[in-house]
Coordinates of C-alpha atoms and ligand atoms in Angstrom, one line a residue:
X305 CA -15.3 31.1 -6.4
X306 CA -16.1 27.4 -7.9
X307 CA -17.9 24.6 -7.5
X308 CA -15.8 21.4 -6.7
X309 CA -16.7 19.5 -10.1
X310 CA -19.4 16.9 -9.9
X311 CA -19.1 13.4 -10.8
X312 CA -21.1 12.4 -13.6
X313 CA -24.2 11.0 -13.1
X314 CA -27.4 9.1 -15.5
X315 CA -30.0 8.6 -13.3
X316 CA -31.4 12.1 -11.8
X317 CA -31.0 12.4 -7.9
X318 CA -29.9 8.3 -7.3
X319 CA -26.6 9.9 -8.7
X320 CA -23.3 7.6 -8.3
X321 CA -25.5 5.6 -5.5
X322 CA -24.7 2.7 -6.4
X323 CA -21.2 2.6 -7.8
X324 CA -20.7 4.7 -4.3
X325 CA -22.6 1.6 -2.4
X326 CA -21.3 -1.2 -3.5
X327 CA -16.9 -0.1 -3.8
X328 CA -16.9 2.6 -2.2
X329 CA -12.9 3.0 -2.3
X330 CA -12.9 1.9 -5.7
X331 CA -15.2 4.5 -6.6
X332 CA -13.4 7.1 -5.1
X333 CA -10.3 5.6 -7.0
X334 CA -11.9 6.2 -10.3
X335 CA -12.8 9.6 -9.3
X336 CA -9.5 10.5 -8.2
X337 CA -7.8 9.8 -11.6
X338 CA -10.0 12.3 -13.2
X339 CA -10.3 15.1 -10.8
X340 CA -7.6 14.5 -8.0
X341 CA -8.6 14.4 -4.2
X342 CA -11.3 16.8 -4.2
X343 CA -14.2 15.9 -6.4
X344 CA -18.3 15.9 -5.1
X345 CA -21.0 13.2 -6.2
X346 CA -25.0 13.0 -6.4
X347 CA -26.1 10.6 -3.5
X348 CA -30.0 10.6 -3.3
X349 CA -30.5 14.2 -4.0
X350 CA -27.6 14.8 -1.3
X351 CA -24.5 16.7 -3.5
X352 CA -21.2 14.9 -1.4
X353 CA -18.0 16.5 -2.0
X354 CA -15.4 14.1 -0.9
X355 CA -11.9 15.2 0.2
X356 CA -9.2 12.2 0.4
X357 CA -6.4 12.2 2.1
X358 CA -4.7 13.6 5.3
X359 CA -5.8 17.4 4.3
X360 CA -9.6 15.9 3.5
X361 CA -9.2 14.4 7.3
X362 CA -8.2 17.8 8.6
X363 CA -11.1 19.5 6.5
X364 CA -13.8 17.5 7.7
X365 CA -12.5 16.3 11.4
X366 CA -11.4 20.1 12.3
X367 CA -14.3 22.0 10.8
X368 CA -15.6 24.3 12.8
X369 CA -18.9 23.8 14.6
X370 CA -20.2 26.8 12.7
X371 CA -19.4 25.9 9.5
X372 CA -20.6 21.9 9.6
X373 CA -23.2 19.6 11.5
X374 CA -22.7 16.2 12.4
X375 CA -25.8 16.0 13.7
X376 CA -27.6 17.3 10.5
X377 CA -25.7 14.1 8.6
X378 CA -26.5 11.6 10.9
X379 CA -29.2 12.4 12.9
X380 CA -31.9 10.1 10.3
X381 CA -29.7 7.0 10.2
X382 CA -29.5 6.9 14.3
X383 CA -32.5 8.9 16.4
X384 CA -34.7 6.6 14.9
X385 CA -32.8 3.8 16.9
X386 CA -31.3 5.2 19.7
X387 CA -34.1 7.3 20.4
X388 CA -35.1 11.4 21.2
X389 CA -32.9 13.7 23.5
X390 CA -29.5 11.6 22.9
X391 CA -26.4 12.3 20.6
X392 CA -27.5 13.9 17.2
X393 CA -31.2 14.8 18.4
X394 CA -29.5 17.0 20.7
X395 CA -27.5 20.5 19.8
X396 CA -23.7 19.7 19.9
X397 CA -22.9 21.0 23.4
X398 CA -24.8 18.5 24.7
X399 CA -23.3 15.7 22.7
X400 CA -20.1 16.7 23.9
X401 CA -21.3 16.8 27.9
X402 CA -23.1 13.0 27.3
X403 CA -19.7 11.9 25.6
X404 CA -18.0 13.6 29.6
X405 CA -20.9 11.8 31.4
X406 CA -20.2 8.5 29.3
X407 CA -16.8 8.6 29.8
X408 CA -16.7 8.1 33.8
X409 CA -17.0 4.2 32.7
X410 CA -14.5 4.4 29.9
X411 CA -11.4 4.7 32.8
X412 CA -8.3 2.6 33.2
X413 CA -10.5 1.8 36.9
X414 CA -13.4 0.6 34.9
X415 CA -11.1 -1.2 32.8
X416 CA -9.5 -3.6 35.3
X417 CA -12.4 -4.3 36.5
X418 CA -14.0 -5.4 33.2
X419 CA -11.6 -7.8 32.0
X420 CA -12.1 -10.9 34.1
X421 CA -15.4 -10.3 33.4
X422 CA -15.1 -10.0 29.6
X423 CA -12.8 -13.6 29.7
X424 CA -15.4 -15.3 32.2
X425 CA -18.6 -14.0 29.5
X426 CA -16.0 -15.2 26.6
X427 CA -14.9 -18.6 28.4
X428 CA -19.0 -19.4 29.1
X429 CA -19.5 -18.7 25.7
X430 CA -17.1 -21.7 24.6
X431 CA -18.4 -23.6 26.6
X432 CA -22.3 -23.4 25.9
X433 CA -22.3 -22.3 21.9
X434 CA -23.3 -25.4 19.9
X435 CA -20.6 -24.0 17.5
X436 CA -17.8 -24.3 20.2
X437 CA -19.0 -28.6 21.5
X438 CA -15.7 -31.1 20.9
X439 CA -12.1 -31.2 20.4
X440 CA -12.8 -29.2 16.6
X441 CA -15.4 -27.7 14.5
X442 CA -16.4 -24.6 12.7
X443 CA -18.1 -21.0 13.4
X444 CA -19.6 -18.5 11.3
X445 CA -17.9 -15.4 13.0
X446 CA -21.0 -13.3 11.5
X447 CA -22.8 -14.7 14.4
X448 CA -20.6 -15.8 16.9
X449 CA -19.0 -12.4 17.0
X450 CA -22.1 -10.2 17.2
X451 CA -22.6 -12.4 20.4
X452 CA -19.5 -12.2 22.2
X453 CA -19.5 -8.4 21.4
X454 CA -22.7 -8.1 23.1
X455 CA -22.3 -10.2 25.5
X456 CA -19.4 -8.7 26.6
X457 CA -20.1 -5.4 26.6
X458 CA -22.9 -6.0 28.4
X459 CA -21.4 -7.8 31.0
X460 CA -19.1 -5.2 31.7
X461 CA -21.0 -1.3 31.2
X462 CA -24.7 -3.1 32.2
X463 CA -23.9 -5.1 34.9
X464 CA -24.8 -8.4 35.9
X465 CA -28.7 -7.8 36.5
X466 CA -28.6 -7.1 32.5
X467 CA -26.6 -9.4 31.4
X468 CA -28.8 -12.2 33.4
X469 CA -31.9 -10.9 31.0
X470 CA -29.9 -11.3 27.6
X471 CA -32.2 -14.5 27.0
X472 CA -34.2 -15.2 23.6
X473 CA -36.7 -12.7 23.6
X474 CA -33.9 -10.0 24.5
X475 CA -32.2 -11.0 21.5
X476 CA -34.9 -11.0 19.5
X477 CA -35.7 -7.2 20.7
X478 CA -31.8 -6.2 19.5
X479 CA -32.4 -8.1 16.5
X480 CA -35.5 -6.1 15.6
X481 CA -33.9 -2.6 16.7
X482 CA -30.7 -3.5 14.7
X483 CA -32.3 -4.2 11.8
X484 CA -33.8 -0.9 11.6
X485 CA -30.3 0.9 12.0
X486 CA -29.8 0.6 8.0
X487 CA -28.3 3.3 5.7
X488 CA -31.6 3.0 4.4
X489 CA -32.3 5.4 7.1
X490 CA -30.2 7.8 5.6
X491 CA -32.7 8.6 3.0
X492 CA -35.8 7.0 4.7
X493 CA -36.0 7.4 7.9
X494 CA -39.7 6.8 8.8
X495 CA -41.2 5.1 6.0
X496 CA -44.0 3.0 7.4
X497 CA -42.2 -0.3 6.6
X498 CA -42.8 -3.4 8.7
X499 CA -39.4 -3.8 10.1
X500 CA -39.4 0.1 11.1
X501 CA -42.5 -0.6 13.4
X502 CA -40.4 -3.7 14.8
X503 CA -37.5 -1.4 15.6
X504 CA -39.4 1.2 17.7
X505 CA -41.3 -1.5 19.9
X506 CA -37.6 -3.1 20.4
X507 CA -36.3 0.7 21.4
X508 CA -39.2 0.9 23.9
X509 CA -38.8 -2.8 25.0
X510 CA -35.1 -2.1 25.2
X511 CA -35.0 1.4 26.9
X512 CA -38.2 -0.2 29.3
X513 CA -35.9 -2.7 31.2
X514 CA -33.0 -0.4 30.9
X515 CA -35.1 2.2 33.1
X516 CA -36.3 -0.7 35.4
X517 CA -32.9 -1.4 36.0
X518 CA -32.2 2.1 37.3
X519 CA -35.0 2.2 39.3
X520 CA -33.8 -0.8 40.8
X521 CA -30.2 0.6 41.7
X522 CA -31.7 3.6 42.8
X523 CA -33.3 1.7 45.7
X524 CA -30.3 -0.1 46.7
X525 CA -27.6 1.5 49.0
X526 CA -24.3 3.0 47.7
X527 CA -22.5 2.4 44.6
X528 CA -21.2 -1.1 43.3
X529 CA -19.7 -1.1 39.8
X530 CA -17.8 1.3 37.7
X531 CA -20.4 0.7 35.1
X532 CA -21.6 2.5 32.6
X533 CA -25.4 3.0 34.4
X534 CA -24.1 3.6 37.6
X535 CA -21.7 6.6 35.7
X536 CA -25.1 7.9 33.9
X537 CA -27.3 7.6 37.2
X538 CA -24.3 9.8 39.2
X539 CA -23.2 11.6 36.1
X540 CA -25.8 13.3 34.0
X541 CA -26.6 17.1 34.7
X542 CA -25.7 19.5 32.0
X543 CA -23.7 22.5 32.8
X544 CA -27.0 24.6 32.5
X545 CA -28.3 22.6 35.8
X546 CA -31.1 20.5 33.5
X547 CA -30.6 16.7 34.7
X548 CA -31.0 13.8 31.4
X549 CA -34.5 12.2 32.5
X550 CA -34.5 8.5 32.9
X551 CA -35.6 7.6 29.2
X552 CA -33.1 9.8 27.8
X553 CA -30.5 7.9 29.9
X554 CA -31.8 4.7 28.8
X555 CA -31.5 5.9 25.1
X556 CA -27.8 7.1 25.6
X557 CA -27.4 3.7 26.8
X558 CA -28.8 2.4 23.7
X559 CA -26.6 4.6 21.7
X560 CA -23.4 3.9 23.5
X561 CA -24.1 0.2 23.3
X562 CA -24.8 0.8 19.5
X563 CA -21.8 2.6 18.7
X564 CA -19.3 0.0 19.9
X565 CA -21.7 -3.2 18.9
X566 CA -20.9 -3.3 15.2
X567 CA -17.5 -1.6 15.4
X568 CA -16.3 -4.2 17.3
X569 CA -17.9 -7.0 16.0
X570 CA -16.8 -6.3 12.8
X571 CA -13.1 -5.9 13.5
X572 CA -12.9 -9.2 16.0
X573 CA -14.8 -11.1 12.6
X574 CA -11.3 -10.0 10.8
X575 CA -9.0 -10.6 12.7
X576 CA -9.8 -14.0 13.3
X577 CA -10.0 -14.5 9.8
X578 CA -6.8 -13.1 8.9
X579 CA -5.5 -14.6 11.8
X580 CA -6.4 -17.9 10.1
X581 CA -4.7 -17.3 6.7
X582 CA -1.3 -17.2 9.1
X583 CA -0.7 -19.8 11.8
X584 CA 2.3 -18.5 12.0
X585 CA 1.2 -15.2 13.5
X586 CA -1.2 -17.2 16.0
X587 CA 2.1 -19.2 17.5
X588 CA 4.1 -16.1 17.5
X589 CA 0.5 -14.6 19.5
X590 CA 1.0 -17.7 21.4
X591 CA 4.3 -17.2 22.7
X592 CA 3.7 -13.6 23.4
X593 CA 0.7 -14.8 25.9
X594 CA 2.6 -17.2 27.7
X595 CA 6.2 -15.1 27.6
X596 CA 3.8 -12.2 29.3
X597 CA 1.3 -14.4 31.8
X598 CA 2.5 -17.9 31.9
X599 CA -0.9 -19.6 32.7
X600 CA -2.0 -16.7 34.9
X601 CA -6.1 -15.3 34.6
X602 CA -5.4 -12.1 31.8
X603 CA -5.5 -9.1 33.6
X604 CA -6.1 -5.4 31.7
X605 CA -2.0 -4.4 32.8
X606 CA -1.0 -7.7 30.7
X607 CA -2.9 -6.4 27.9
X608 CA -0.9 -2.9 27.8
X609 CA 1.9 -5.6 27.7
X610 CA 1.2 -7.5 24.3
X611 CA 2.9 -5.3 21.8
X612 CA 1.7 -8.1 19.0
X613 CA -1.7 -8.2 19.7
X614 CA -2.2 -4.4 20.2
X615 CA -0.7 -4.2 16.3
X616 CA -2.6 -7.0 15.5
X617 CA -5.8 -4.7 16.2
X618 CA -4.1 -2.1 15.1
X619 CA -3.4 -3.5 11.4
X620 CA -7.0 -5.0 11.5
X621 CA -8.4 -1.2 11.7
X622 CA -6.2 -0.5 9.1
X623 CA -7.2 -3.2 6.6
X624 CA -10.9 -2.8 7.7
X625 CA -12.1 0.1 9.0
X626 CA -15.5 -0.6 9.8
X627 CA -16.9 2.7 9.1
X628 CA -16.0 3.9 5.0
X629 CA -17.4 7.1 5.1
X630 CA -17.6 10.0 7.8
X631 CA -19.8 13.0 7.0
X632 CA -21.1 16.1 8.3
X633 CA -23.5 18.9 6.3
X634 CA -22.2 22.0 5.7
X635 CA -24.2 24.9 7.3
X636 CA -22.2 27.9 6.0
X637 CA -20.7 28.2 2.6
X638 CA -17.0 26.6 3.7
X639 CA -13.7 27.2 1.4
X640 CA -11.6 24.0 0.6
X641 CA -8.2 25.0 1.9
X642 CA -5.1 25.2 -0.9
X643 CA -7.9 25.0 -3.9
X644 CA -10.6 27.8 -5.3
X645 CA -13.5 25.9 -4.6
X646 CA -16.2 26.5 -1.7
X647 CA -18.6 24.0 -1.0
X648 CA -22.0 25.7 -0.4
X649 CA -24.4 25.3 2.6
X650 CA -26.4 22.4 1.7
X651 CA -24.1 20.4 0.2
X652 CA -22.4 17.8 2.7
X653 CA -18.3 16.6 3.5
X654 CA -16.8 13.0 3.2
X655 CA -13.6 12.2 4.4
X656 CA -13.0 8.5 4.5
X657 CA -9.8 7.8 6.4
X658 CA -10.5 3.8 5.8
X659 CA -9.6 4.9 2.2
X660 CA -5.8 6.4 3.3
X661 CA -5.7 3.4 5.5
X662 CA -5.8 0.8 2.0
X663 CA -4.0 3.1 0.2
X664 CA -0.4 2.5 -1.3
X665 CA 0.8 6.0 -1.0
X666 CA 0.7 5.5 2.6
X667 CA 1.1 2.1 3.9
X668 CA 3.0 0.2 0.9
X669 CA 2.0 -3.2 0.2
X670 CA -1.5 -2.1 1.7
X671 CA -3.2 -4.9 1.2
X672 CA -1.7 -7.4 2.9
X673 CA -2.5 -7.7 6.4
X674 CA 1.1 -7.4 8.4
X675 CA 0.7 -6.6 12.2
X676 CA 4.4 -6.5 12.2
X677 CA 4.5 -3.2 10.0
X678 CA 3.7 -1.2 13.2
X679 CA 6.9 -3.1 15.1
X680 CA 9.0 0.5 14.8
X681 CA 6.2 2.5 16.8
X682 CA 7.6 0.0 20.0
X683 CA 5.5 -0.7 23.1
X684 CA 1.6 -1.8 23.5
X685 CA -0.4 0.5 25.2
X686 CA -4.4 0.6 24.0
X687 CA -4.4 1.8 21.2
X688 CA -4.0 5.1 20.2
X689 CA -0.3 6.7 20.1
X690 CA 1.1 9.7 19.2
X691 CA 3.1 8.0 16.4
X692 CA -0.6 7.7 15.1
X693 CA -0.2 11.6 14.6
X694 CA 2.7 12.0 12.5
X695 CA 2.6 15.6 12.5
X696 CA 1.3 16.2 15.6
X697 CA 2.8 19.1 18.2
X698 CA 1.3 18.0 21.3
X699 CA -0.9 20.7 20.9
X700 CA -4.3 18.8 22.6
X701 CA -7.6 20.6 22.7
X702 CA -10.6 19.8 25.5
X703 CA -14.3 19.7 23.8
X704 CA -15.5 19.0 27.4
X705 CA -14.9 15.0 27.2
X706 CA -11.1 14.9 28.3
X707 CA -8.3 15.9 26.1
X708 CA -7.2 15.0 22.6
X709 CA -5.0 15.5 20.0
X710 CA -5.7 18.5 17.8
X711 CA -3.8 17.1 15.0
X712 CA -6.1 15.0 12.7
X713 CA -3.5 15.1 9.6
X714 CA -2.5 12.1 9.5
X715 CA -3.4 9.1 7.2
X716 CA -4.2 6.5 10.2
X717 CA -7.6 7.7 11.9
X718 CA -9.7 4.5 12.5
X719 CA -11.6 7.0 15.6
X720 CA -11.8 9.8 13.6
X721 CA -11.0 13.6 15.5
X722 CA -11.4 16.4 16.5
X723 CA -14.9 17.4 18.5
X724 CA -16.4 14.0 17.4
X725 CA -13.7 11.7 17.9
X726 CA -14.5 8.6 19.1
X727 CA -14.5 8.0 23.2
X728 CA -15.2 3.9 23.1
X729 CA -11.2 3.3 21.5
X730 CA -9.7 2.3 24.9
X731 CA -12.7 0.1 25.3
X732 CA -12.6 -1.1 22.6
X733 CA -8.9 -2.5 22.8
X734 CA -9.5 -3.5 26.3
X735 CA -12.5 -5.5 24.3
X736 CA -10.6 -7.2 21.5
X737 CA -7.7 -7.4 23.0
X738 CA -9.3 -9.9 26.1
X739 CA -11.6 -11.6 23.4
X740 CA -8.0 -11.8 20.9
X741 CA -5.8 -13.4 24.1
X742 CA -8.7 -16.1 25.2
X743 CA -9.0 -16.9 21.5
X744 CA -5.2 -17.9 21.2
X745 CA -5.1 -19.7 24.7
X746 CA -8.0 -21.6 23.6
X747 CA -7.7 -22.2 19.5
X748 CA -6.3 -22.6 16.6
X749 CA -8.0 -22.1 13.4
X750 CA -7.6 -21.8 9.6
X751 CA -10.1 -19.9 6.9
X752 CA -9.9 -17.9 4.0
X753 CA -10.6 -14.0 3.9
X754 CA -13.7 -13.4 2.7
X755 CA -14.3 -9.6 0.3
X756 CA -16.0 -7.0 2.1
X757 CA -19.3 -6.0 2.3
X758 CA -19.6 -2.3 2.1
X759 CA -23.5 -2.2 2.0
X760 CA -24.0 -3.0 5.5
X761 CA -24.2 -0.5 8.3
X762 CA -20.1 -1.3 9.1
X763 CA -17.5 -2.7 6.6
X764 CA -18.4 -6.9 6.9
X765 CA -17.2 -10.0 5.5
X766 CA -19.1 -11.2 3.1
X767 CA -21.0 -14.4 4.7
X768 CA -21.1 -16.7 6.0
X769 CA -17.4 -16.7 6.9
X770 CA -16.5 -19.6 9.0
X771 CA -13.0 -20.4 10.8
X772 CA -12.3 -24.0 11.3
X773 CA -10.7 -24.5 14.8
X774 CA -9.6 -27.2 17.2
X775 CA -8.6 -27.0 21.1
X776 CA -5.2 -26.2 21.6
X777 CA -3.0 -28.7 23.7
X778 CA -2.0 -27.7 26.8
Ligands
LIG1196 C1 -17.2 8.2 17.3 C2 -14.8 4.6 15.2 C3 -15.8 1.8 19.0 C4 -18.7 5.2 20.9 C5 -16.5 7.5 16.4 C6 -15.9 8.0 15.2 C7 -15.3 6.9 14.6 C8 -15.4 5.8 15.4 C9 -14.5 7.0 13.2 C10 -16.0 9.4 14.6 C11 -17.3 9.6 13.7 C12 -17.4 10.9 13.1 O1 -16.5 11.8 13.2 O2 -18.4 11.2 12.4 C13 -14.9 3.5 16.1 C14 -14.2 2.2 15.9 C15 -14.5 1.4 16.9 C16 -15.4 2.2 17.8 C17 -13.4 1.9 14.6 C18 -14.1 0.0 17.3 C19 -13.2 -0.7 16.7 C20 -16.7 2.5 19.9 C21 -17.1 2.0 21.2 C22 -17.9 3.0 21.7 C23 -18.0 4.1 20.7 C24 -16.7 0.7 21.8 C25 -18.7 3.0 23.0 C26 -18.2 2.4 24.1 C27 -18.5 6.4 20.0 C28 -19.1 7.7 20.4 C29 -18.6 8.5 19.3 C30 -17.8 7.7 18.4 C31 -20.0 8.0 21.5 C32 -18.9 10.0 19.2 C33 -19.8 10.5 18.2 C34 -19.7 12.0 18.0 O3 -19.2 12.7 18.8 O4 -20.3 12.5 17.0 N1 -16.1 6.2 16.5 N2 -15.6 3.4 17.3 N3 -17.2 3.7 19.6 N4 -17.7 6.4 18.9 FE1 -16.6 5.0 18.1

């Protein structure tokens, strides 16, 4: 059997690093040309073999659990930040139980009860940033939403005892533990570097209050909030009867937190930057609002409502999925379906659905961003459909966190599938989709797209990248 051909390479074990770094899709467009979908390239001593493409999806998201590791792929760039005994320092069984317990706070319940609170964090924020003071002005949305996102989130999974403690030094602790989450990681985990030695004391700063915090429900009576540490305190024994101990918690905090901190961040940045190349989509956003609320406080139903500004997300993802690359290390020599090559144990898989997502062959004129092209699919509804599966046959398949579609074949895939699909999506809509609809009630703005950024940890405009806005009338 053969060897998927290698990409060629001058500098031993760097490999195509930095060609691979800097355009990623580009990259994988040149290679494409030569070798077709299936080609694998020299990424610090790592050999990647990268399959695009719906089948390169279905290779990587459906391998089996025997054949490939997420955890050996990842487990450098994140343990170091979310900490020991939490999702890829732990055997995948008990990812997939953490990603059940996690979930009890992910629920449609949860959800109507976060939204006020996302639009009263969002509304404060107006009203106290220094960027947001007068009747117009600009923002930097590489810092103003970093801090929405978080505050936010926190808001809503932490509670309001948390979110009361997000002051200065709390920010300067994230600051610290985020800046050691680096694909530096990837190939460096534990260097004795300065900012590495930052990052752990802001994990243990971080993961400190977190456990206070539990300690401090613990004493009180009953349960209050569908939140995501009351769903960890209630929630967390594995099947084999071992209970998560209280740090661990903590860290899965951390991690959860993490996982939905950039994502999200990163898409709300686009939107409102696309959104300000076309004032003509922020009227017809507008119209939708008041045609669907009138003047009424957004609730989560009128969200599942907005059929624009669940495609406007939508088409964001699309246009900029914040995550270029998805991989997993292949622990037994694995086949490539429909070719004669096996990629050996050792070697790792890419799929990079962010790459179908720009592509032409499947979404024609993909580069410009059109929430519209998604009209046909009908109806709102957070996020993912089964129209998103074009091939699917409602075959579904339970890893322990709730049901999902088996099907991964498709070219759309912004939360991945399969065992490790992503469980924060309907949080995330609920998320952007509050933080979208207060923009528009509030705003209108203008800017100019900025390139990406694919060296950062998620898929960023290049900065700064301001929006120039002014009140709307009422
Ligand atoms: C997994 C994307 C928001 C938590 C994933 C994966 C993708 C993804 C592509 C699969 C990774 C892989 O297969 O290797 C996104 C995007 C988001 C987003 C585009 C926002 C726009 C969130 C949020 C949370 C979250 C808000 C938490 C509330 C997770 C978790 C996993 C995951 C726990 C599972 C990892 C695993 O099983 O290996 N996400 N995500 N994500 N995401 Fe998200």
């Amino acid at each position: 059997k053969d060897r998927v051909p290698l990409v060629f390479y001058w500098i031993p074990w760097v490999g195509s690093a930095v060609t691979y770094g800097t355009q990623p899709y580009e990259f994988f467009d040149n290679c494409r040309a030569k070798y077709g979908d299936c080609f694998s390239f020299m990424l610090l001593g790592r050999v990647m073999t990268v399959y695009l493409g719906p089948k390169g999806h279905e290779f990587v998201f459906n391998a089996k659990l025997s054949d490939v590791s997420a955890e050996a792929a990842y487990s450098n760039l994140t343990t170091p930040a979310f900490g020991e005994g939490v999702i890829y320092d732990v055997p995948n069984w008990k990812l997939m139980e953490q990603k059940k317990f996690a979930k009890v706070a992910l629920t449609t319940e949860s959800f109507i009860q976060y939204v006020p609170l996302m639009v009263d964090e969002i509304m404060k924020y107006f009203k106290t940033s220094p960027d947001f003071q007068g009747k117009k002005g600009e923002v930097d949305v590489l810092k103003s939403q970093p801090e929405m996102t978080l505050y936010t989130a926190s808001r809503s999974l932490m509670g309001k005892d948390l979110r009361n403690m997000l002051n200065a030094k709390y920010a300067g602790w994230y600051s610290d533990l985020d800046k050691g989450f680096t694909p530096l990681n990837f190939a460096f985990p534990y260097l004795p570097l300065p900012g590495y030695k930052l990052r752990d004391k802001a994990h243990a700063h971080i993961t400190n209050t977190y456990m206070e915090l539990i300690n401090k429900r613990r004493k009180e009576s009953g349960t209050h909030e569908r939140d995501l540490v009351d769903a960890l305190m209630n929630n967390s024994t594995y099947k084999d009867g071992t209970k998560m101990t209280d740090q661990q918690i903590a860290n899965l905090m951390v991690g959860v937190l993490m996982g939905g901190q950039h994502t999200s961040a990163a898409t709300s940045s686009w939107f409102l930057l696309h959104l300000g190349e076309r004032p003509d989509l922020q009227e017809e956003l507008y119209k939708e609002i008041k045609d669907t609320i009138g003047d009424k406080p957004l609730q989560w139903q009128d969200l599942q409502k907005m059929t624009l500004m669940n495609n406007t997300i939508r088409e964001t993802l699309r246009m900029h999925h914040p995550l270029h690359s998805v991989f997993r290390k292949v622990i037994h020599d694995l086949p490539v379906p429909g070719t004669k090559y096996v990629v050996p144990a050792g070697h790792f898989v890419l799929a990079s659905p962010g790459w179908s997502m720009t592509h032409e062959e499947f979404f024609p004129n993909s580069q410009h961003f059109e929430p519209h092209r998604w009209d046909k699919l009908g109806g709102a509804g957070g996020g993912f459909k089964k129209e998103d599966n074009a091939d699917e046959k409602e075959e579904t398949v339970d890893y322990g966190f709730g049901k999902i579609s088996k099907g991964v074949s498709s070219p759309y895939l912004p939360f991945g599938g399969g065992r490790h699909r992503c469980i924060g999506e309907h949080f995330a809509y609920t998320q952007l989709g509050t933080l979208l609809v207060t923009f528009i009630r509030n705003f209108k703005w203008t800017s100019k797209v900025p390139e990406p950024d694919y060296t950062s940890m998620v898929v960023l405009p290049v900065g700064p990248a301001y929006i120039k806005w002014e009140k709307r009338e009422k």
